[in-house]
Amino acid sequence: MAALVLDDDQRLLKEAALSFCRENAPLSVLRRLRDTRDPLGYDPDLWRQMVELGWTGMTVPEAYGGFDFGYRGLGIVLEASGRSLLNSPLISTVLLSATALDFGGSEAQKQEFLPAIVNGEMIMALAVDEAPHHAPANVKLTAEPGNDGFVLNGSKVMVLDGQIADKLIVSARTSGSGSEQSGISLFLVNAGSVGVSVRQTGMVDSRNAATITLNNVKVSGDDLLGPCDQGLPLLERILDTGCIGLAAEMLGSMQEVFERILDYLRQREQFGVPIGAFQALQHRAAAMYCDIELCKSVVLAALDALDNDSEQVPRLASLAKAKCSEVFFTVSNEGIQMHGGIGMTDEFDIGFFLKRARVVQTLFGDQIFHRDRYARLQGF
Amino acid sequence: MSNLEQFRVSARTWLEENCPPSMRTPMITDEIVWGGRNASFSNPDSRLWLERMGRKGWTCPTWPKEYGGGGLSLQESAVLAEELRRINARPALSSFGISMLGPVLLEYGTHEQKLEHIPSIVRGEIRWCQGYSEPGAGSDLASLQTRAILDGDDYVINGSKVWTSYANVSDWIFCLVRTDSEVPKHAGISFILFDMQSSGVSTRPIQLISGASPFCETFFDNVRVPAGNLVGRLNDGWTIAKRLLQHERTMISSFGLAGGNIDRGANNMTLVQAARHYRGDGSRISDPVLRDQIAQFTLDAEAFELTSKRSLAESKQSEGPNATSSMLKYYGCELNKRRYELMLSAMGNRALGWEGDSFDPGELAITREWLRSKANSIEGGTAEVQLNVIAKRVLGLPDLLTLVRN
């Protein structure tokens, strides 16, 4: 059975991660990056500290310079980072790209890129979606065989950290058409290659995303990541991991909002009493508490499945992504409503969470997408 | 081999030898064993299974051996549960003695009280009912008025209880009584045990919207109860009452799990099976809205099941049920109600039969179970009371009534 409680090492990591995010990387960091329209969109000093804490090597095997602490460890870190909406290349580079290399990379690719990720020398981004809604098999970007390799043409949207990445992992159609399952392959593309154009997209959550267009971009056969034509299962594994990591991040964010709500309910007085004494608010708070408890369980179970390489990963990934998206959506909206007028001001932090909730919910499939997928995986 | 592995081997061997084959099939409502002086066994194997498990103390695996329990460690008990699941063994005994009274008696009772009552609970010889709610004391349970007055060596009890589950077929009652009317309501309540055959006890079953009568009105007219049957300290019964409610919530919340079959209804069909059969072509659900609602339900039910397991793992670390019991009770009951509403949506008019042979028994059972499920969010503390408990005890939000009074 899944281990649904943390062990001692994991508890220590959790405390360390929480205290780092509280003291070194509070929400004011994101606010500063937004207000200064920082071209990087993240704080390289903080990123360096995160590298030194070992967060970039959390899931990377020791043979490639990592610490093999597992996805439970990365999940704990992401949960902590969700509390202060810490923006860093952790999701694009570690959660998604290191996973992609670990699962699909050749020995040479692993040797070349995993240690560089662990050392913080390389930022990588995953380029999947091409349309307003997540649809991993719906790939129009083409990879035609050329001299000693492939020529890539097409474009990708919502590429996390696309504008700061050194290297891109791009899904491309090597055969077939439409949303055919077969014929999809993954490629490693240098962001600086001729024909790659990167345009930063200003997102409501103030985080990094980019639209990437590939125009006759040449890659070699060695740049193929995983099997040719049959790359979809690998992509799905990467996306499942991404969904579970995002669910962990959402879990941290929703707990932060909920605690801020509770503080406010205890402090804010109207009609001569703290508003938290009113049952209309108490019952909504209690219902949110129940929902957050469910989210804690699904995130733990899903991370545990990743570490055990369980066949339940796809189902639990959809469960965790759907449930956490739904609950974070509710909690972030209640965060505004229960704070009243002040919740609507930009000066107050709570709005950042509402904005993040919608973006993170949409990434790699919203709850509508994942309910449907969960049902299919359950056989109906 | 570790001690635990040795235990697994011996438990497996014993179960192989002692669990009758018919006890390894899914439970049928009619064959649930409640025990008691007048226990009926529609399947003779049920009696055999109860006797064997009871003698071994495995109906209550972690209770002390000296009171007839299994005396197992938590780890051993978990192994036993796994081995029982492995062979799909039915529960040998369902009882309020096990799920509610036993745990608090072990915590608060005297050695003599434990010796008198625990072994008969373990063996299913005495069936217990719960004397809590009164006509004027529902959600505000502590305002109860059933009175116990000391007269010589006995308490004389007068008053009435309501919603007493199975009072008409129970042997003994654990009962909340007022022993002091001069103090604030919570401070004058005691917890007492007595025989339902005592002179002056009478019961009247209440017919519910489902047509069934699982609950009774229970009346006490000068019932004499030995003073030694009082559990814990005089006027300190509320402490025990609340503890017992935590156990009760944990038990009721398991309805949300439908006996481990996440979404199986009384027709022994899962929601998905019912939807495919009644609102599909047998293999696909034809209605996309219903399919989405079932997906949401199934997803929530899985999240809830994981949370129940997590809560159990955490309570094993801290011994006994924890603050999450209200959460589990609230959510589990809402889930169970949703299950039946969706089952009705799936089955259409086939779930609307009341009696007769136009419907098969499984279909008729769904109609009744749907109606029965409406009690889930009322019994054992309403949904609203659970949310109050969470808001105040778990989240530490202030109590308006206290603020206004001060």
CSV table of C-alpha atoms in Angstrom, one decimal, chain B residues 1-358:
chain,number,residue,atom,x,y,z
B,1,MET,CA,11.6,-15.1,9.4
B,2,SER,CA,10.4,-12.1,11.4
B,3,ASN,CA,7.8,-12.4,14.0
B,4,LEU,CA,5.4,-10.5,11.8
B,5,GLU,CA,5.9,-12.9,8.9
B,6,GLN,CA,5.5,-15.9,11.2
B,7,PHE,CA,2.2,-14.4,12.4
B,8,ARG,CA,1.1,-14.0,8.8
B,9,VAL,CA,1.8,-17.6,8.1
B,10,SER,CA,0.0,-18.8,11.1
B,11,ALA,CA,-3.0,-16.5,10.5
B,12,ARG,CA,-3.2,-17.6,6.9
B,13,THR,CA,-3.2,-21.2,7.9
B,14,TRP,CA,-5.8,-20.7,10.5
B,15,LEU,CA,-8.1,-18.7,8.2
B,16,GLU,CA,-7.7,-21.4,5.5
B,17,GLU,CA,-8.9,-24.0,8.0
B,18,ASN,CA,-11.5,-22.0,9.7
B,19,CYS,CA,-13.2,-19.6,7.3
B,20,PRO,CA,-16.1,-21.5,5.7
B,21,PRO,CA,-16.3,-21.2,1.9
B,22,SER,CA,-19.6,-19.3,1.9
B,23,MET,CA,-18.0,-16.7,4.1
B,24,ARG,CA,-15.6,-15.9,1.3
B,25,THR,CA,-18.3,-14.5,-0.9
B,26,PRO,CA,-19.6,-10.9,-1.1
B,27,MET,CA,-21.8,-10.1,1.9
B,28,ILE,CA,-25.6,-10.2,1.5
B,29,THR,CA,-27.5,-7.7,3.6
B,30,ASP,CA,-29.7,-10.4,4.9
B,31,GLU,CA,-26.7,-12.3,6.2
B,32,ILE,CA,-25.0,-9.5,8.1
B,33,VAL,CA,-24.4,-10.9,11.6
B,34,TRP,CA,-25.3,-8.6,14.5
B,35,GLY,CA,-25.1,-11.2,17.2
B,36,GLY,CA,-27.0,-10.9,20.5
B,37,ARG,CA,-29.2,-13.1,22.7
B,38,ASN,CA,-31.7,-13.6,19.8
B,39,ALA,CA,-29.2,-13.7,17.0
B,40,SER,CA,-30.6,-15.2,13.8
B,41,PHE,CA,-28.3,-16.8,11.3
B,42,SER,CA,-30.0,-17.2,7.9
B,43,ASN,CA,-26.7,-19.0,6.8
B,44,PRO,CA,-25.5,-21.5,9.3
B,45,ASP,CA,-21.9,-20.8,8.2
B,46,SER,CA,-22.3,-17.3,9.6
B,47,ARG,CA,-22.7,-18.8,13.1
B,48,LEU,CA,-19.7,-21.0,12.7
B,49,TRP,CA,-17.6,-18.2,11.4
B,50,LEU,CA,-18.7,-15.9,14.3
B,51,GLU,CA,-18.0,-18.6,16.9
B,52,ARG,CA,-14.5,-19.4,15.6
B,53,MET,CA,-13.5,-15.7,15.2
B,54,GLY,CA,-15.0,-14.8,18.5
B,55,ARG,CA,-13.2,-17.6,20.4
B,56,LYS,CA,-9.9,-16.4,18.8
B,57,GLY,CA,-10.7,-12.8,19.8
B,58,TRP,CA,-10.2,-11.8,16.1
B,59,THR,CA,-13.6,-10.0,15.9
B,60,CYS,CA,-11.7,-7.4,18.0
B,61,PRO,CA,-8.1,-8.1,17.1
B,62,THR,CA,-6.3,-5.4,19.1
B,63,TRP,CA,-8.4,-5.6,22.3
B,64,PRO,CA,-6.6,-7.1,25.3
B,65,LYS,CA,-6.5,-10.9,25.6
B,66,GLU,CA,-7.6,-10.7,29.3
B,67,TYR,CA,-11.0,-9.4,28.1
B,68,GLY,CA,-11.3,-11.9,25.3
B,69,GLY,CA,-9.8,-9.7,22.6
B,70,GLY,CA,-7.2,-10.9,20.1
B,71,GLY,CA,-4.3,-9.2,21.9
B,72,LEU,CA,-2.6,-8.3,18.6
B,73,SER,CA,-0.3,-5.5,18.0
B,74,LEU,CA,-1.3,-2.8,15.4
B,75,GLN,CA,1.0,-4.4,12.9
B,76,GLU,CA,-0.3,-7.9,13.5
B,77,SER,CA,-3.8,-6.6,13.2
B,78,ALA,CA,-3.0,-4.9,9.9
B,79,VAL,CA,-1.6,-8.3,8.7
B,80,LEU,CA,-4.7,-10.1,9.8
B,81,ALA,CA,-6.8,-7.5,7.9
B,82,GLU,CA,-4.7,-8.1,4.8
B,83,GLU,CA,-5.1,-11.9,5.2
B,84,LEU,CA,-8.9,-11.5,5.6
B,85,ARG,CA,-9.1,-9.3,2.5
B,86,ARG,CA,-6.9,-11.8,0.6
B,87,ILE,CA,-9.6,-14.5,0.9
B,88,ASN,CA,-12.5,-12.0,0.7
B,89,ALA,CA,-13.6,-13.0,4.1
B,90,ARG,CA,-16.9,-11.4,5.3
B,91,PRO,CA,-16.8,-9.5,8.6
B,92,ALA,CA,-17.7,-12.2,11.2
B,93,LEU,CA,-19.6,-9.6,13.3
B,94,SER,CA,-21.1,-6.1,12.9
B,95,SER,CA,-21.8,-4.5,16.2
B,96,PHE,CA,-22.1,-1.2,17.9
B,97,GLY,CA,-20.4,-3.0,20.8
B,98,ILE,CA,-17.3,-3.2,18.6
B,99,SER,CA,-17.5,0.0,16.8
B,100,MET,CA,-18.7,2.3,19.6
B,101,LEU,CA,-19.0,1.0,23.1
B,102,GLY,CA,-16.0,-1.3,23.4
B,103,PRO,CA,-13.3,1.3,22.6
B,104,VAL,CA,-14.6,3.8,25.3
B,105,LEU,CA,-15.2,1.0,27.8
B,106,LEU,CA,-11.6,-0.1,27.4
B,107,GLU,CA,-10.6,3.6,27.9
B,108,TYR,CA,-12.9,4.6,30.7
B,109,GLY,CA,-14.4,1.5,32.3
B,110,THR,CA,-13.3,-0.3,35.5
B,111,HIS,CA,-11.6,-3.7,35.4
B,112,GLU,CA,-14.9,-5.3,36.6
B,113,GLN,CA,-16.9,-3.5,33.9
B,114,LYS,CA,-14.5,-4.6,31.2
B,115,LEU,CA,-14.6,-8.2,32.5
B,116,GLU,CA,-18.4,-8.1,32.5
B,117,HIS,CA,-19.0,-6.6,29.0
B,118,ILE,CA,-16.0,-6.8,26.7
B,119,PRO,CA,-15.8,-10.6,26.3
B,120,SER,CA,-19.5,-10.8,25.3
B,121,ILE,CA,-19.0,-8.0,22.8
B,122,VAL,CA,-16.0,-9.9,21.3
B,123,ARG,CA,-18.1,-13.1,20.9
B,124,GLY,CA,-21.2,-11.3,19.7
B,125,GLU,CA,-23.3,-12.6,22.6
B,126,ILE,CA,-24.8,-9.2,23.6
B,127,ARG,CA,-26.1,-6.7,21.1
B,128,TRP,CA,-25.8,-3.1,22.1
B,129,CYS,CA,-27.8,0.0,21.2
B,130,GLN,CA,-27.1,3.6,21.7
B,131,GLY,CA,-29.2,5.8,23.9
B,132,TYR,CA,-28.2,9.3,22.8
B,133,SER,CA,-30.7,11.5,20.9
B,134,GLU,CA,-34.0,12.6,22.6
B,135,PRO,CA,-37.1,14.3,21.2
B,136,GLY,CA,-35.7,17.6,22.4
B,137,ALA,CA,-32.0,16.9,22.1
B,138,GLY,CA,-30.8,16.2,18.5
B,139,SER,CA,-27.9,18.4,17.3
B,140,ASP,CA,-28.0,20.0,20.8
B,141,LEU,CA,-27.3,16.6,22.3
B,142,ALA,CA,-26.1,17.9,25.7
B,143,SER,CA,-29.5,19.4,26.4
B,144,LEU,CA,-30.8,15.8,27.0
B,145,GLN,CA,-33.4,15.4,29.8
B,146,THR,CA,-33.6,11.7,30.6
B,147,ARG,CA,-33.0,11.7,34.3
B,148,ALA,CA,-31.2,9.2,36.6
B,149,ILE,CA,-31.7,9.7,40.3
B,150,LEU,CA,-29.8,7.7,42.9
B,151,ASP,CA,-32.1,5.7,45.2
B,152,GLY,CA,-30.2,3.3,47.5
B,153,ASP,CA,-27.8,1.3,45.4
B,154,ASP,CA,-29.7,2.0,42.1
B,155,TYR,CA,-30.2,4.8,39.7
B,156,VAL,CA,-33.9,5.2,38.8
B,157,ILE,CA,-34.1,6.3,35.2
B,158,ASN,CA,-37.0,8.2,33.6
B,159,GLY,CA,-37.3,9.7,30.2
B,160,SER,CA,-37.2,8.8,26.5
B,161,LYS,CA,-34.7,8.4,23.7
B,162,VAL,CA,-35.3,8.6,19.9
B,163,TRP,CA,-33.6,7.3,16.8
B,164,THR,CA,-32.2,4.5,18.9
B,165,SER,CA,-30.9,2.1,16.2
B,166,TYR,CA,-32.3,-1.4,16.6
B,167,ALA,CA,-33.4,-0.8,20.2
B,168,ASN,CA,-36.2,-3.3,19.7
B,169,VAL,CA,-33.7,-6.2,19.0
B,170,SER,CA,-30.9,-5.1,21.3
B,171,ASP,CA,-30.0,-6.6,24.6
B,172,TRP,CA,-28.2,-3.8,26.4
B,173,ILE,CA,-28.1,0.0,26.0
B,174,PHE,CA,-25.3,2.5,26.6
B,175,CYS,CA,-27.1,5.6,27.6
B,176,LEU,CA,-26.6,9.3,28.4
B,177,VAL,CA,-28.6,10.5,31.4
B,178,ARG,CA,-28.9,13.7,33.3
B,179,THR,CA,-27.6,13.2,36.9
B,180,ASP,CA,-27.4,16.9,37.8
B,181,SER,CA,-29.8,19.6,36.6
B,182,GLU,CA,-28.4,22.5,38.6
B,183,VAL,CA,-25.1,22.9,36.6
B,184,PRO,CA,-24.4,23.9,33.0
B,185,LYS,CA,-25.8,21.2,30.7
B,186,HIS,CA,-22.5,19.6,29.7
B,187,ALA,CA,-21.5,19.1,33.3
B,188,GLY,CA,-24.5,17.1,34.6
B,189,ILE,CA,-24.5,14.2,32.2
B,190,SER,CA,-23.4,10.6,33.0
B,191,PHE,CA,-22.8,7.5,30.9
B,192,ILE,CA,-24.6,4.4,32.1
B,193,LEU,CA,-25.1,0.8,30.9
B,194,PHE,CA,-28.2,-1.3,31.4
B,195,ASP,CA,-30.2,-4.3,30.2
B,196,MET,CA,-33.0,-3.6,27.8
B,197,GLN,CA,-35.0,-6.4,29.5
B,198,SER,CA,-35.1,-4.3,32.7
B,199,SER,CA,-38.6,-3.6,33.9
B,200,GLY,CA,-39.8,-0.2,32.6
B,201,VAL,CA,-38.0,-0.3,29.3
B,202,SER,CA,-40.2,-0.2,26.1
B,203,THR,CA,-39.5,0.5,22.5
B,204,ARG,CA,-41.5,1.5,19.4
B,205,PRO,CA,-40.0,1.2,15.9
B,206,ILE,CA,-40.3,4.2,13.7
B,207,GLN,CA,-41.2,3.7,10.0
B,208,LEU,CA,-38.9,5.7,7.8
B,209,ILE,CA,-39.4,7.0,4.2
B,210,SER,CA,-37.6,3.9,3.0
B,211,GLY,CA,-40.3,1.7,4.5
B,212,ALA,CA,-37.8,0.2,6.9
B,213,SER,CA,-37.7,0.7,10.7
B,214,PRO,CA,-34.1,0.6,11.8
B,215,PHE,CA,-34.7,3.2,14.5
B,216,CYS,CA,-36.9,3.2,17.6
B,217,GLU,CA,-38.4,5.4,20.2
B,218,THR,CA,-37.3,4.1,23.5
B,219,PHE,CA,-39.0,4.8,26.8
B,220,PHE,CA,-37.8,4.5,30.4
B,221,ASP,CA,-40.4,4.4,33.1
B,222,ASN,CA,-38.8,4.0,36.6
B,223,VAL,CA,-36.0,1.7,35.3
B,224,ARG,CA,-33.8,0.6,38.2
B,225,VAL,CA,-30.1,0.3,37.2
B,226,PRO,CA,-27.3,-0.8,39.7
B,227,ALA,CA,-25.2,2.2,40.5
B,228,GLY,CA,-22.1,0.2,39.5
B,229,ASN,CA,-23.2,0.4,35.9
B,230,LEU,CA,-22.2,4.0,35.6
B,231,VAL,CA,-19.0,4.3,33.5
B,232,GLY,CA,-16.4,6.9,34.4
B,233,ARG,CA,-17.0,9.6,36.9
B,234,LEU,CA,-20.5,10.8,37.9
B,235,ASN,CA,-21.4,13.9,35.8
B,236,ASP,CA,-18.4,13.4,33.6
B,237,GLY,CA,-20.3,11.4,30.9
B,238,TRP,CA,-20.0,14.1,28.3
B,239,THR,CA,-16.3,13.4,27.9
B,240,ILE,CA,-17.1,9.7,27.2
B,241,ALA,CA,-20.0,10.7,25.0
B,242,LYS,CA,-17.8,12.8,22.8
B,243,ARG,CA,-15.1,10.2,22.5
B,244,LEU,CA,-17.7,7.6,21.5
B,245,LEU,CA,-19.1,10.0,18.9
B,246,GLN,CA,-15.6,10.1,17.3
B,247,HIS,CA,-15.7,6.3,17.0
B,248,GLU,CA,-19.3,6.5,15.6
B,249,ARG,CA,-18.3,9.1,13.0
B,250,THR,CA,-15.4,6.9,11.9
B,251,MET,CA,-17.8,4.0,11.5
B,252,ILE,CA,-20.5,5.9,9.6
B,253,SER,CA,-17.9,7.6,7.3
B,254,SER,CA,-17.1,4.1,6.1
B,255,PHE,CA,-20.5,4.1,4.3
B,256,GLY,CA,-18.7,6.4,1.8
B,257,LEU,CA,-16.5,3.4,1.0
B,258,ALA,CA,-19.5,1.1,0.6
B,259,GLY,CA,-17.7,-1.7,2.3
B,260,GLY,CA,-14.6,-1.3,0.2
B,261,ASN,CA,-16.5,-1.4,-3.0
B,262,ILE,CA,-15.9,2.2,-3.8
B,263,ASP,CA,-19.1,2.8,-5.8
B,264,ARG,CA,-21.1,-0.4,-5.5
B,265,GLY,CA,-24.8,0.0,-4.6
B,266,ALA,CA,-27.3,-2.3,-3.1
B,267,ASN,CA,-28.0,-3.9,-6.5
B,268,ASN,CA,-24.3,-5.0,-6.4
B,269,MET,CA,-23.6,-3.0,-9.5
B,270,THR,CA,-21.1,-0.3,-9.7
B,271,LEU,CA,-22.3,3.1,-10.9
B,272,VAL,CA,-20.4,2.5,-14.1
B,273,GLN,CA,-22.0,-0.9,-14.7
B,274,ALA,CA,-25.5,0.5,-13.9
B,275,ALA,CA,-24.9,3.5,-16.3
B,276,ARG,CA,-23.7,1.2,-19.1
B,277,HIS,CA,-26.6,-1.2,-18.6
B,278,TYR,CA,-29.5,1.3,-18.1
B,279,ARG,CA,-28.2,4.4,-19.9
B,280,GLY,CA,-25.9,2.9,-22.6
B,281,ASP,CA,-25.5,0.0,-24.9
B,282,GLY,CA,-24.0,-2.3,-22.3
B,283,SER,CA,-20.4,-1.3,-23.0
B,284,ARG,CA,-20.5,2.5,-23.2
B,285,ILE,CA,-22.3,5.1,-21.3
B,286,SER,CA,-24.3,7.0,-23.9
B,287,ASP,CA,-24.9,10.2,-21.9
B,288,PRO,CA,-21.7,12.4,-21.7
B,289,VAL,CA,-23.1,14.5,-18.8
B,290,LEU,CA,-23.8,11.5,-16.7
B,291,ARG,CA,-20.4,10.0,-17.6
B,292,ASP,CA,-18.7,13.2,-16.4
B,293,GLN,CA,-20.7,13.2,-13.2
B,294,ILE,CA,-19.8,9.6,-12.5
B,295,ALA,CA,-16.1,10.4,-13.3
B,296,GLN,CA,-16.2,13.2,-10.7
B,297,PHE,CA,-17.9,10.9,-8.2
B,298,THR,CA,-15.4,8.1,-8.8
B,299,LEU,CA,-12.5,10.5,-8.5
B,300,ASP,CA,-13.8,12.0,-5.3
B,301,ALA,CA,-14.5,8.5,-3.9
B,302,GLU,CA,-10.9,7.4,-4.7
B,303,ALA,CA,-9.6,10.6,-3.0
B,304,PHE,CA,-11.8,9.9,0.0
B,305,GLU,CA,-10.6,6.3,0.2
B,306,LEU,CA,-7.0,7.4,0.2
B,307,THR,CA,-7.8,10.0,2.9
B,308,SER,CA,-9.4,7.3,5.1
B,309,LYS,CA,-6.3,5.2,4.7
B,310,ARG,CA,-4.1,8.2,5.5
B,311,SER,CA,-6.2,9.1,8.6
B,312,LEU,CA,-6.0,5.5,9.8
B,313,ALA,CA,-2.2,5.5,9.3
B,314,GLU,CA,-2.0,8.8,11.2
B,315,SER,CA,-4.3,7.7,14.0
B,316,LYS,CA,-2.2,4.5,14.5
B,317,GLN,CA,0.7,6.8,15.3
B,318,SER,CA,-1.3,8.8,17.8
B,319,GLU,CA,-3.7,6.0,19.1
B,320,GLY,CA,-7.4,6.3,18.5
B,321,PRO,CA,-9.5,8.4,16.2
B,322,ASN,CA,-8.4,12.0,15.6
B,323,ALA,CA,-9.8,15.3,14.6
B,324,THR,CA,-10.3,14.1,11.1
B,325,SER,CA,-13.3,11.9,12.2
B,326,SER,CA,-15.7,14.8,11.6
B,327,MET,CA,-14.2,15.4,8.1
B,328,LEU,CA,-14.5,11.7,7.2
B,329,LYS,CA,-18.0,11.6,8.5
B,330,TYR,CA,-19.1,14.7,6.7
B,331,TYR,CA,-17.5,13.8,3.4
B,332,GLY,CA,-18.2,10.1,3.4
B,333,CYS,CA,-21.9,10.7,4.0
B,334,GLU,CA,-22.2,13.3,1.2
B,335,LEU,CA,-20.4,10.8,-1.1
B,336,ASN,CA,-22.9,8.1,-0.2
B,337,LYS,CA,-25.8,10.3,-1.0
B,338,ARG,CA,-24.3,11.3,-4.3
B,339,ARG,CA,-23.7,7.7,-5.1
B,340,TYR,CA,-27.4,6.9,-4.8
B,341,GLU,CA,-28.5,10.1,-6.7
B,342,LEU,CA,-26.3,9.1,-9.5
B,343,MET,CA,-27.5,5.5,-9.4
B,344,LEU,CA,-31.0,6.8,-9.8
B,345,SER,CA,-29.9,9.0,-12.7
B,346,ALA,CA,-28.3,6.0,-14.3
B,347,MET,CA,-31.3,3.6,-13.8
B,348,GLY,CA,-34.2,5.9,-14.7
B,349,ASN,CA,-37.6,4.5,-14.0
B,350,ARG,CA,-36.0,1.1,-13.0
B,351,ALA,CA,-34.9,2.7,-9.8
B,352,LEU,CA,-38.4,4.0,-8.9
B,353,GLY,CA,-40.2,0.8,-8.1
B,354,TRP,CA,-41.5,0.3,-4.6
B,355,GLU,CA,-42.7,-3.4,-4.6
B,356,GLY,CA,-44.0,-6.2,-6.7
B,357,ASP,CA,-42.5,-8.3,-9.5
B,358,SER,CA,-42.2,-5.6,-12.2
